[in-house]
Coordinates of C-alpha atoms and ligand atoms in Angstrom, one line a residue:
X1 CA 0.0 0.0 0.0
X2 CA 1.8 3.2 -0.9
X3 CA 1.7 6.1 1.4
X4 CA -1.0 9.0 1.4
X5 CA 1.3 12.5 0.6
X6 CA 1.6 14.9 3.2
X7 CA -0.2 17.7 3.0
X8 CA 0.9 21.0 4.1
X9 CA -0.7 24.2 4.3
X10 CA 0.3 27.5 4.2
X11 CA -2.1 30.2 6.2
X12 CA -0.1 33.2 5.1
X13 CA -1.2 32.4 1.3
X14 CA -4.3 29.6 1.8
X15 CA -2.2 27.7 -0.5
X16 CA -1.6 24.0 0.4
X17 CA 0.8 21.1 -1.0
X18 CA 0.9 17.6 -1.5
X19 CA 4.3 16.4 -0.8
X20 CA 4.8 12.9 -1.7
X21 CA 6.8 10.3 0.9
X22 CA 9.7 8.3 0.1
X23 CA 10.4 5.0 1.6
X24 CA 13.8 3.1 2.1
X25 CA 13.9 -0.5 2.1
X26 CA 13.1 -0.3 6.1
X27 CA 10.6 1.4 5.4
X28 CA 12.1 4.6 6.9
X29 CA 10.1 7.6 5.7
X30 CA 11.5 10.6 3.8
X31 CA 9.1 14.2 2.8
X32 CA 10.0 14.6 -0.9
X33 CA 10.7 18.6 -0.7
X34 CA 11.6 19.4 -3.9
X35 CA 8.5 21.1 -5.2
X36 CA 8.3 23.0 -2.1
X37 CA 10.4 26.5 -3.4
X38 CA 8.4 26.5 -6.8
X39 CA 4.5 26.0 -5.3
X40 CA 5.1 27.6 -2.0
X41 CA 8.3 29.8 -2.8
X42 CA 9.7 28.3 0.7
X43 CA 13.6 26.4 1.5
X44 CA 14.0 24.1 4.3
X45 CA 16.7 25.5 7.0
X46 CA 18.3 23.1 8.6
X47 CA 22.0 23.3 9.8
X48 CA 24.0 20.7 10.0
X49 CA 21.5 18.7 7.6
X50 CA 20.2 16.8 11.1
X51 CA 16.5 16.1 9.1
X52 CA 18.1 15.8 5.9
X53 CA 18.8 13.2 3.1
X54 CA 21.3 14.2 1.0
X55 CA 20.4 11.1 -1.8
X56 CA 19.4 7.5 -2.1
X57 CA 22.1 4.8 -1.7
X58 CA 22.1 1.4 -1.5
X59 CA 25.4 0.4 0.4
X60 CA 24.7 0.9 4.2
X61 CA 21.9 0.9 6.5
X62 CA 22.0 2.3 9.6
X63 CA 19.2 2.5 12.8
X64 CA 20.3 4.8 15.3
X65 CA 17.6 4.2 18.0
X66 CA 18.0 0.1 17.5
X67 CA 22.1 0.4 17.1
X68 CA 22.0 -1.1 13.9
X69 CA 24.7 -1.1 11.1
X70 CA 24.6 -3.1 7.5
X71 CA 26.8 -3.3 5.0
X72 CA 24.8 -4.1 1.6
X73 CA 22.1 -5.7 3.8
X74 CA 24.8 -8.1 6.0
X75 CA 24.7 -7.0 9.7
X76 CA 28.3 -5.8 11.3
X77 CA 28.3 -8.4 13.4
X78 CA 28.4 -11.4 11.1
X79 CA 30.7 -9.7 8.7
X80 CA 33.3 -8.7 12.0
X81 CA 32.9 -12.2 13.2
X82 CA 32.9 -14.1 9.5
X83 CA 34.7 -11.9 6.9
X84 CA 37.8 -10.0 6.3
X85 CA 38.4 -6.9 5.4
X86 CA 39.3 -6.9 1.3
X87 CA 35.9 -9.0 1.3
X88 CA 34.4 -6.2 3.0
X89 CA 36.0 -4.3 0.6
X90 CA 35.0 -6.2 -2.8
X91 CA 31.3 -6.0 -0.7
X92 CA 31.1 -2.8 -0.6
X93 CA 32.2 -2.0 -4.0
X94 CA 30.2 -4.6 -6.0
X95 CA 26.9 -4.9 -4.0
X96 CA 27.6 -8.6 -3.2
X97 CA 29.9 -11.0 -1.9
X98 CA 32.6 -12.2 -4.1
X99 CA 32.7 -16.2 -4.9
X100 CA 36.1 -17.7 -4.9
X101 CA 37.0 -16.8 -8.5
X102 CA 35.8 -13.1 -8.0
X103 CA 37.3 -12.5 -4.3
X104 CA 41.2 -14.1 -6.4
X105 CA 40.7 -11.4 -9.4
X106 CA 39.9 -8.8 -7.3
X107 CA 42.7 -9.5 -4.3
X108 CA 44.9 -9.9 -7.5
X109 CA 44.0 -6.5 -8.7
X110 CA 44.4 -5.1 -5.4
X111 CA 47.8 -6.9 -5.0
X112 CA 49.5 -5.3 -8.0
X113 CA 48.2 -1.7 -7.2
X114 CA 49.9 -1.4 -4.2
X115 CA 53.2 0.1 -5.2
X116 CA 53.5 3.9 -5.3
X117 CA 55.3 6.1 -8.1
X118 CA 58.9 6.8 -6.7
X119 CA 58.3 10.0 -6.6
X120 CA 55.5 10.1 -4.5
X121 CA 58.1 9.1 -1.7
X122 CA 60.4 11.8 -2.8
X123 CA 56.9 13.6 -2.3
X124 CA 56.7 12.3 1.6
X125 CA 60.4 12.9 2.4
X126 CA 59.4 16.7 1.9
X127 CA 57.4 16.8 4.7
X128 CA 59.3 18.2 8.0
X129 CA 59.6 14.6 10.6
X130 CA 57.4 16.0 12.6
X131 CA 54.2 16.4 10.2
X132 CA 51.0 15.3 11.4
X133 CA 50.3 12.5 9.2
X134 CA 47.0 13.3 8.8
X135 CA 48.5 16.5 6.8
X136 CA 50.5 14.3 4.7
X137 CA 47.9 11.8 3.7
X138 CA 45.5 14.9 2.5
X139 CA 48.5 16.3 0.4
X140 CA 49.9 13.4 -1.2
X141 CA 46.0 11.1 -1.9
X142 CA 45.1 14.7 -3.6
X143 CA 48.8 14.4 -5.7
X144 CA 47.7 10.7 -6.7
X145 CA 46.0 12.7 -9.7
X146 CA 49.4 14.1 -10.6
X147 CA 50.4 10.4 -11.5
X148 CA 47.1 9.5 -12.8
X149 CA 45.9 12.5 -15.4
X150 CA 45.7 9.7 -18.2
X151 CA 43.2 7.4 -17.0
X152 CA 40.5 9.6 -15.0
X153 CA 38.1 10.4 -17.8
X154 CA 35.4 10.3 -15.5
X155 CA 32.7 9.2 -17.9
X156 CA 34.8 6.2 -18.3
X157 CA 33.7 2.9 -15.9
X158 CA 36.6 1.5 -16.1
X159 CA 38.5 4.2 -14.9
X160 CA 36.4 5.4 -12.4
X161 CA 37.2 2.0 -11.0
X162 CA 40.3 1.5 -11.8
X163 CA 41.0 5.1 -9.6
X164 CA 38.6 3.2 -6.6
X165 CA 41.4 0.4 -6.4
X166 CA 44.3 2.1 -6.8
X167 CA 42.9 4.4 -3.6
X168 CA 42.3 1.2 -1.3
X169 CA 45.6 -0.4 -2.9
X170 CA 47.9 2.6 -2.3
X171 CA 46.5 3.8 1.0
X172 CA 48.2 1.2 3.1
X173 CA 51.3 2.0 1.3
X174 CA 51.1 5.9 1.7
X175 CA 50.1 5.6 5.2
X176 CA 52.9 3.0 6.0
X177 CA 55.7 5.5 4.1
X178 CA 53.9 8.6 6.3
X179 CA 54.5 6.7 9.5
X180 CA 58.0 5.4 8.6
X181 CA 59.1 9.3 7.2
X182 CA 58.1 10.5 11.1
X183 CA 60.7 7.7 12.4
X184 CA 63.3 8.3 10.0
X185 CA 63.1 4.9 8.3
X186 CA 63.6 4.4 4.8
X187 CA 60.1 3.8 2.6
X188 CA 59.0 0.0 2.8
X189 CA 57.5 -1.9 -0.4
X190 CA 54.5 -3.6 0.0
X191 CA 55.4 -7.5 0.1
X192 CA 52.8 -9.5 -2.5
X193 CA 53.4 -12.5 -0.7
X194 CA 51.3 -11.1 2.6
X195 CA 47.4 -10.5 2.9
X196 CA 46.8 -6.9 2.7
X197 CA 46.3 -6.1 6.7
X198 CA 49.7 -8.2 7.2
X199 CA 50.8 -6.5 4.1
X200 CA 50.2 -3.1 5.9
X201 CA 51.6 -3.6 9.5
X202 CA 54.5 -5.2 7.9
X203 CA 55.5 -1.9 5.6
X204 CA 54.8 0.2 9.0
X205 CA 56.7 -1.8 11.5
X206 CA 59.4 -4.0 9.1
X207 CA 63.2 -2.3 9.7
X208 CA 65.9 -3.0 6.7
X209 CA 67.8 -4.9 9.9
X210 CA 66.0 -7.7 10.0
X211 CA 63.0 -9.8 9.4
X212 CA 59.7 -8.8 10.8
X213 CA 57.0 -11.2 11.7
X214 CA 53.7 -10.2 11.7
X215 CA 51.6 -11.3 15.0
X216 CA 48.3 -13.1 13.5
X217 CA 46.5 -11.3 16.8
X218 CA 47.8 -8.1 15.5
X219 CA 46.6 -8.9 11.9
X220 CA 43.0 -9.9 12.9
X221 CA 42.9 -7.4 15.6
X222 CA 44.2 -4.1 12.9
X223 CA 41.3 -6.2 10.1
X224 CA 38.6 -6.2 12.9
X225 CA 38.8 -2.4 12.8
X226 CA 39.3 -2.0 9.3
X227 CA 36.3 -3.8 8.6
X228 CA 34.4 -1.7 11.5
X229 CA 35.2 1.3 10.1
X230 CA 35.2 1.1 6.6
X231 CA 31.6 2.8 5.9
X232 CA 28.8 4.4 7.5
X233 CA 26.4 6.1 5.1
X234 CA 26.3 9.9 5.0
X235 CA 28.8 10.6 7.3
X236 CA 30.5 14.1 7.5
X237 CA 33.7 12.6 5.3
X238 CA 31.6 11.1 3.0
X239 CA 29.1 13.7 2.2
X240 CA 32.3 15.9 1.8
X241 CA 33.7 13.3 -1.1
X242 CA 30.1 12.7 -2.5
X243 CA 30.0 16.9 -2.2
X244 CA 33.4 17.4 -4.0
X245 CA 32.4 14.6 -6.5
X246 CA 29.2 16.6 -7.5
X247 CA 31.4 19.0 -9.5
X248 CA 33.0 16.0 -11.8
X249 CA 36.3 16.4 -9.5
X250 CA 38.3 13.5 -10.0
X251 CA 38.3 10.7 -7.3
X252 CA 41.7 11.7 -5.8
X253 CA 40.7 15.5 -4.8
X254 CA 37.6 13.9 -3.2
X255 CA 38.9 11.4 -1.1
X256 CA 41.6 14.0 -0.2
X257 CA 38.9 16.2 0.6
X258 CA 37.1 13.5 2.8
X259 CA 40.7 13.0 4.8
X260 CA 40.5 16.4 6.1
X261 CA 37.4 16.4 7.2
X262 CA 37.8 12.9 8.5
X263 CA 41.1 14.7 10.5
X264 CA 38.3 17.0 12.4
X265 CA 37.7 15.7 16.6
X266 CA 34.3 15.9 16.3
X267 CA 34.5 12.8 13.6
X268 CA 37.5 10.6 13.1
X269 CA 40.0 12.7 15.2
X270 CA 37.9 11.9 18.0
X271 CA 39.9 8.0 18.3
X272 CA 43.2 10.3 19.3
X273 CA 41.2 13.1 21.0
X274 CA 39.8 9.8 23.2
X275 CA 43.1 8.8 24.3
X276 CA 44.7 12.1 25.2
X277 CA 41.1 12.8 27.2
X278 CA 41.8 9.6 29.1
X279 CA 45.6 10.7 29.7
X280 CA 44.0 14.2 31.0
X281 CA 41.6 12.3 33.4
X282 CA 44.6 10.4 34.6
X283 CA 43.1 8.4 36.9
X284 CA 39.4 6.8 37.8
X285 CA 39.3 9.3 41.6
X286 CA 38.6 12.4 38.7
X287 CA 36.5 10.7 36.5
X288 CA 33.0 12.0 37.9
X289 CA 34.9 15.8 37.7
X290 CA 35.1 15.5 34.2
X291 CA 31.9 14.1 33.5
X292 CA 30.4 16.8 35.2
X293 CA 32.7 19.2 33.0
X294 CA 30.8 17.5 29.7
X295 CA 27.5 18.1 31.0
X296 CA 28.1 22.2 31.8
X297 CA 27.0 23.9 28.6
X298 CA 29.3 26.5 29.4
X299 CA 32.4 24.4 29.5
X300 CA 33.5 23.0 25.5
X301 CA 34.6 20.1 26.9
X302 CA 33.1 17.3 25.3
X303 CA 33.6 13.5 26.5
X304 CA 35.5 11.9 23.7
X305 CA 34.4 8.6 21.9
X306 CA 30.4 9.5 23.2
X307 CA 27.6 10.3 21.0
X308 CA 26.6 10.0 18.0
X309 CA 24.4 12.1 15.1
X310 CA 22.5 9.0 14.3
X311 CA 23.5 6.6 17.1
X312 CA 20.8 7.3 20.3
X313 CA 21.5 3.4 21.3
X314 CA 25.0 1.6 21.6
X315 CA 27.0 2.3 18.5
X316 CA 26.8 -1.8 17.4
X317 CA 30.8 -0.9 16.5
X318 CA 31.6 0.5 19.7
X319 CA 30.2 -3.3 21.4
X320 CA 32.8 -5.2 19.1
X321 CA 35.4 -3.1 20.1
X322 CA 35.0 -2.8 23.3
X323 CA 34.7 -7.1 23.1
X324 CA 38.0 -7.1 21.0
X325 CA 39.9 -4.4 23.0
X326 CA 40.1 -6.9 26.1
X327 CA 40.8 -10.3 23.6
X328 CA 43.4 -8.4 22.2
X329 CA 44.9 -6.8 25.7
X330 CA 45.1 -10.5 27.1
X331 CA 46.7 -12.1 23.8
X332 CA 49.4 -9.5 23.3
X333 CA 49.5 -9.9 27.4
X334 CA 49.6 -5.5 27.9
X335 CA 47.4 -4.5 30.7
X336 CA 47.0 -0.9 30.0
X337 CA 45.3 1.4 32.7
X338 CA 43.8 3.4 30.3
X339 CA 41.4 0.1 29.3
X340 CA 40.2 0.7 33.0
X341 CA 39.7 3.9 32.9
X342 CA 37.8 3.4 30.1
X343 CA 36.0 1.4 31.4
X344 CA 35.2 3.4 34.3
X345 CA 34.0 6.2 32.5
X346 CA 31.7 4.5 30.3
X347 CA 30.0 3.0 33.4
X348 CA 29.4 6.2 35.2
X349 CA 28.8 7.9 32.1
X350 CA 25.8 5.4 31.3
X351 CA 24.6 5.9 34.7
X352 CA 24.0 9.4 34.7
X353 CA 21.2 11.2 34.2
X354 CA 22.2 13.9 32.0
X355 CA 24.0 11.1 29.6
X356 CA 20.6 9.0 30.1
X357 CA 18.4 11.5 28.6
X358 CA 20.5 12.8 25.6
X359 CA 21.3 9.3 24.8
X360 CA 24.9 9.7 24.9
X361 CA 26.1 6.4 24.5
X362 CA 30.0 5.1 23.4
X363 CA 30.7 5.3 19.7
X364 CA 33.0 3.9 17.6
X365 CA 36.4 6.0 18.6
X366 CA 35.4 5.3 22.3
X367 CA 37.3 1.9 22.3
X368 CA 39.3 1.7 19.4
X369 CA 42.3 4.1 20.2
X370 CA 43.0 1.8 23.1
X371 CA 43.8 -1.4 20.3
X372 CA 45.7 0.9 17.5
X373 CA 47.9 1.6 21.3
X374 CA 48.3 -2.2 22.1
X375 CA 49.3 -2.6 18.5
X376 CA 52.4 -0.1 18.7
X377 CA 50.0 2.3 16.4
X378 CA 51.3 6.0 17.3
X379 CA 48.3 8.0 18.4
X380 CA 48.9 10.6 15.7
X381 CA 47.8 7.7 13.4
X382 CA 44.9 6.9 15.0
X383 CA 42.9 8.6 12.7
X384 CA 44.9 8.2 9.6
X385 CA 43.7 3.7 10.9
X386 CA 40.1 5.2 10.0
X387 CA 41.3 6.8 6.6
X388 CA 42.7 3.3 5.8
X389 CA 39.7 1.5 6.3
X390 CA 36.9 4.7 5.4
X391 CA 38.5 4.7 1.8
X392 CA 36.8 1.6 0.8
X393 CA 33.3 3.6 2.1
X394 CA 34.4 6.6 0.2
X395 CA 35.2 5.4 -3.5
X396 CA 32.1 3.3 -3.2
X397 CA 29.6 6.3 -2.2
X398 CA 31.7 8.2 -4.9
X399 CA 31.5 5.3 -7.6
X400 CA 27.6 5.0 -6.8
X401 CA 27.0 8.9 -6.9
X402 CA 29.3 8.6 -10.6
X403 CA 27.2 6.0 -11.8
X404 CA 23.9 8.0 -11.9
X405 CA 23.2 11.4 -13.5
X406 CA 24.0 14.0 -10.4
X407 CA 22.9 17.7 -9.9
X408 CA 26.1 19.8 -8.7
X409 CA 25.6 20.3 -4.8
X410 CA 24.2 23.3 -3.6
X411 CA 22.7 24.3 -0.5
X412 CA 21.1 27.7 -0.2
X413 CA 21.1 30.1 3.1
X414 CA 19.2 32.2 5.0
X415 CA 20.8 35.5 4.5
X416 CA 21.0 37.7 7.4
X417 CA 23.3 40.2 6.9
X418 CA 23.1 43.8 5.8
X419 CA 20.4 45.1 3.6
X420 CA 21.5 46.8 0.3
X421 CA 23.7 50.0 1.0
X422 CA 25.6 52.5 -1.1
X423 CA 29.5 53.1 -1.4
X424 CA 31.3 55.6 0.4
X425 CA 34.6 56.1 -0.7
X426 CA 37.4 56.7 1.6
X427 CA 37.5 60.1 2.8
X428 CA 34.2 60.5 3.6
X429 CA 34.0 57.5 6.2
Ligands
LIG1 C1 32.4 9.5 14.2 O1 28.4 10.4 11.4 C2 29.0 9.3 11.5 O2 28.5 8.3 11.1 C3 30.4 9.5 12.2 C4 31.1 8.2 12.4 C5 31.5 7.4 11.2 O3 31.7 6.2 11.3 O4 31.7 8.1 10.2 O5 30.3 7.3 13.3 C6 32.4 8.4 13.2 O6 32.6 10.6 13.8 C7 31.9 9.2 15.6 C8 31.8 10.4 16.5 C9 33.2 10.8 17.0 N1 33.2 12.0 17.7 C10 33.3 12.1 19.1 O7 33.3 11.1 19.8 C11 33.4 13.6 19.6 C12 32.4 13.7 20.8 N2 31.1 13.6 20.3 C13 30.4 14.9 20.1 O8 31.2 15.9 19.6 C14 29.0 14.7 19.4 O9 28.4 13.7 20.0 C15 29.0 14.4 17.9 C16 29.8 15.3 17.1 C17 29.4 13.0 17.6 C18 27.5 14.5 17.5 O10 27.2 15.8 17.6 P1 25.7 16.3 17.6 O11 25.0 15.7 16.5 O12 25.6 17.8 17.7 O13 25.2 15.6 18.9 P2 23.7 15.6 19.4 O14 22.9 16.6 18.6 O15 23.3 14.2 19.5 O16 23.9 16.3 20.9 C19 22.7 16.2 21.7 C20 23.2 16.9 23.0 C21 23.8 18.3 22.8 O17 23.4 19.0 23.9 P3 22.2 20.1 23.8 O18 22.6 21.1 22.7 O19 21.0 19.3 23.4 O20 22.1 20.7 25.2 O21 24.2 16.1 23.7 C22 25.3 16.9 23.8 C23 25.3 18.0 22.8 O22 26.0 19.2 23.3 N3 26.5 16.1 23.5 C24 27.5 15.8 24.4 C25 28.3 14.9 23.7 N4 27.9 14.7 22.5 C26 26.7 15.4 22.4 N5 27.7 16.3 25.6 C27 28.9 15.8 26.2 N6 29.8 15.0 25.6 C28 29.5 14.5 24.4 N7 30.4 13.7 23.8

């Protein structure tokens, strides 16, 4: 049975309107607006786009008041528990999950595009040792088109996909050759031989010494995460890329564009702004001082790793990680205070009123700073971890916005500065 429109009526003009309703595949309803400035010559305001679609897409599916997360229809927690990360990856990208033959070609293809041009390392040498590395990744993903001007005819399939897995093959590679500029190490190749999380930890932590063996908890732990955080829907990163990739930019600028604003606290900065809140809070006696700071309006301070735009339940990431973050602490046999006084803090947090009511709950950074630390991940790479991993979700949302006809996008404002006025010139002001 399909819906009756909503009607609304305007009693400044007596005039009404019909506005139809979309439904999602949950049945999640959405008021079709765009008639609304022609018949009733009203916009919609609405900052932060908190009531807003932004499109239709078919990849993820998330419930924020039932904590639920799906990737092409398959729920988080089978695929964390069941798949792997390039699976994910192949998932994501292709709308299914890959048979044997399919999951060989496209691991193949992901395999041989992991090398970087030579002089993209000459490229990451230029940075000063102490970059941020979140600075270096934005700079050198946006150069990737420098290297790549003959094959990103956009209107081309093949290169539009083609650019989608060169991005998750090289990312690995650039983020291992960041990470090893900042120690001093010279660049590592990416080893065919490995899987592509061993292939990564490998090119961050392997020293031209001697051999390096990659801890199978460390692999599954670092492929866990990947696979938790490698899309979300609409997120603020990935509007930004779908945004950017609105105006025919190529895929490079846009996944560039969708680092920086991954790099921002409030979204994937938060995993490093998590640890160095729990380093501030020092030690479980202060906790309730500064969850009392969070809930004073008046004071910015914010607790890190809780709440959520969408999420007004238990982020269903935050749950795995949270399960993982103790398996892993036990297997690699570190007991770090900071898992306690996490711990701590979520508890009281969960208790409280204030938290209670705005449904504040962990989210997916809350937890996951604490494994990147077990695993010898510097905390200034936190958040490059989720750039990793979020790629796969960008140059899917990108490929799916590509592959349908898309309006340039262009919000409108509610202008409230000064009224027309006339020039004065100099002297007389
Ligand atoms: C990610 O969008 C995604 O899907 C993002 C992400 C992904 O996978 O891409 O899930 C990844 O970015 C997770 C979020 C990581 N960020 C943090 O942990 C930073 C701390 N969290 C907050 O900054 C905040 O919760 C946000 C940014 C995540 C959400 O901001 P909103 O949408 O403004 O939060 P809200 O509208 O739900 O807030 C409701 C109320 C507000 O108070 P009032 O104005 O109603 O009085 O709760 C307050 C907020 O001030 N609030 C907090 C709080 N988060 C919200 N108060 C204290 N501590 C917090 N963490």
């Amino acid at each position: 049975m399909s819906d009756h429109p909503v009607i609304i009526k305007d009693e400044n003009s007596g005039q009404s309107l019909e506005l139809p309703i979309i439904r999602g595949t949950e049945g999640e309803p959405t008021l079709d607006i765009n008639s609304l400035p022609a018949s009733l010559g009203y916009f919609t305001y609405d900052p932060g786009f908190t009531a807003t679609a932004s499109c239709t897409s078919s990849i993820t599916f998330i419930d924020g008041a039932k904590g639920i997360l799906r990737y092409r229809g398959y729920p988080i927690e089978q695929l964390a528990r069941q798949s792997n990360f390039l699976e994910v990856a192949y998932l994501l990208l292709h709308g299914d999950l890959p048979n044997c033959s399919e999951m060989d070609a496209f691991e193949h293809d992901i395999t041989y595009h992991t090398m970087v041009h030579e002089k993209l390392n000459t490229f990451i040498s230029g940075f000063h040792y102490d970059a941020h590395p979140m600075a270096m990744m934005a700079g050198v993903i946006g150069s990737l088109a420098a290297f790549y001007h003959d094959k990103m005819n956009m209107e081309d399939a093949e290169h539009r996909l083609l650019a989608a897995k060169r991005m998750v093959a090289k990312m690995p590679t650039i983020a291992a050759g960041c990470y090893r500029h900042h120690m001093g190490w010279p660049a590592a190749y990416p080893k065919n031989s490995f899987e592509y999380t061993e292939r990564f930890l490998h090119m961050m932590f392997s020293v031209p010494t001697e051999g390096y063996e990659v801890s199978p908890v460390a692999a599954r732990a670092m492929d866990l995460l990947f696979i938790l955080h490698a899309d979300h829907e609409q997120n603020a990163s990935t509007s930004t890329v779908r945004l950017v990739g609105s105006t025919g930019a190529n895929p490079y600028a846009c996944v560039a564009a969708g680092i920086s604003a991954l790099w921002g606290p409030a979204h994937g900065g938060a995993n490093e702004s998590v640890l160095n809140m729990l380093d501030k809070i020092r030690d479980v006696s202060r906790v309730g001082k500064f969850v009392n700071r969070a809930k004073d309006r008046n004071d910015p301070f914010r607790l890190m790793g809780f709440g959520h735009r969408v999420y007004k339940n238990y982020d269903p990431r935050a749950s795995i990680i949270r399960v993982a973050a103790h398996e892993v602490l036990a297997e690699l046999g570190s007991n770090d205070p900071l898992m306690d006084l996490a711990m701590e803090l979520e508890k009281i947090a969960l208790e409280d009123d204030y938290f209670v009511a705005k449904k504040l709950y962990p989210n997916v950074d809350f937890y996951s700073g604490i494994i990147y630390k077990a695993l010898g991940i510097p905390r200034s790479m936190f958040t490059v971890m989720f750039a990793i991993a979020r790629t796969v979700g960008w140059v899917s949302q990108w490929l799916e916005q590509a592959e349908t006809p898309t309006r340039i996008g262009r919000p409108r404002q509610v202008y409230n500065g000064t009224g027309e006025r006339d020039y004065i010139d100099l002297k007389s002001r």
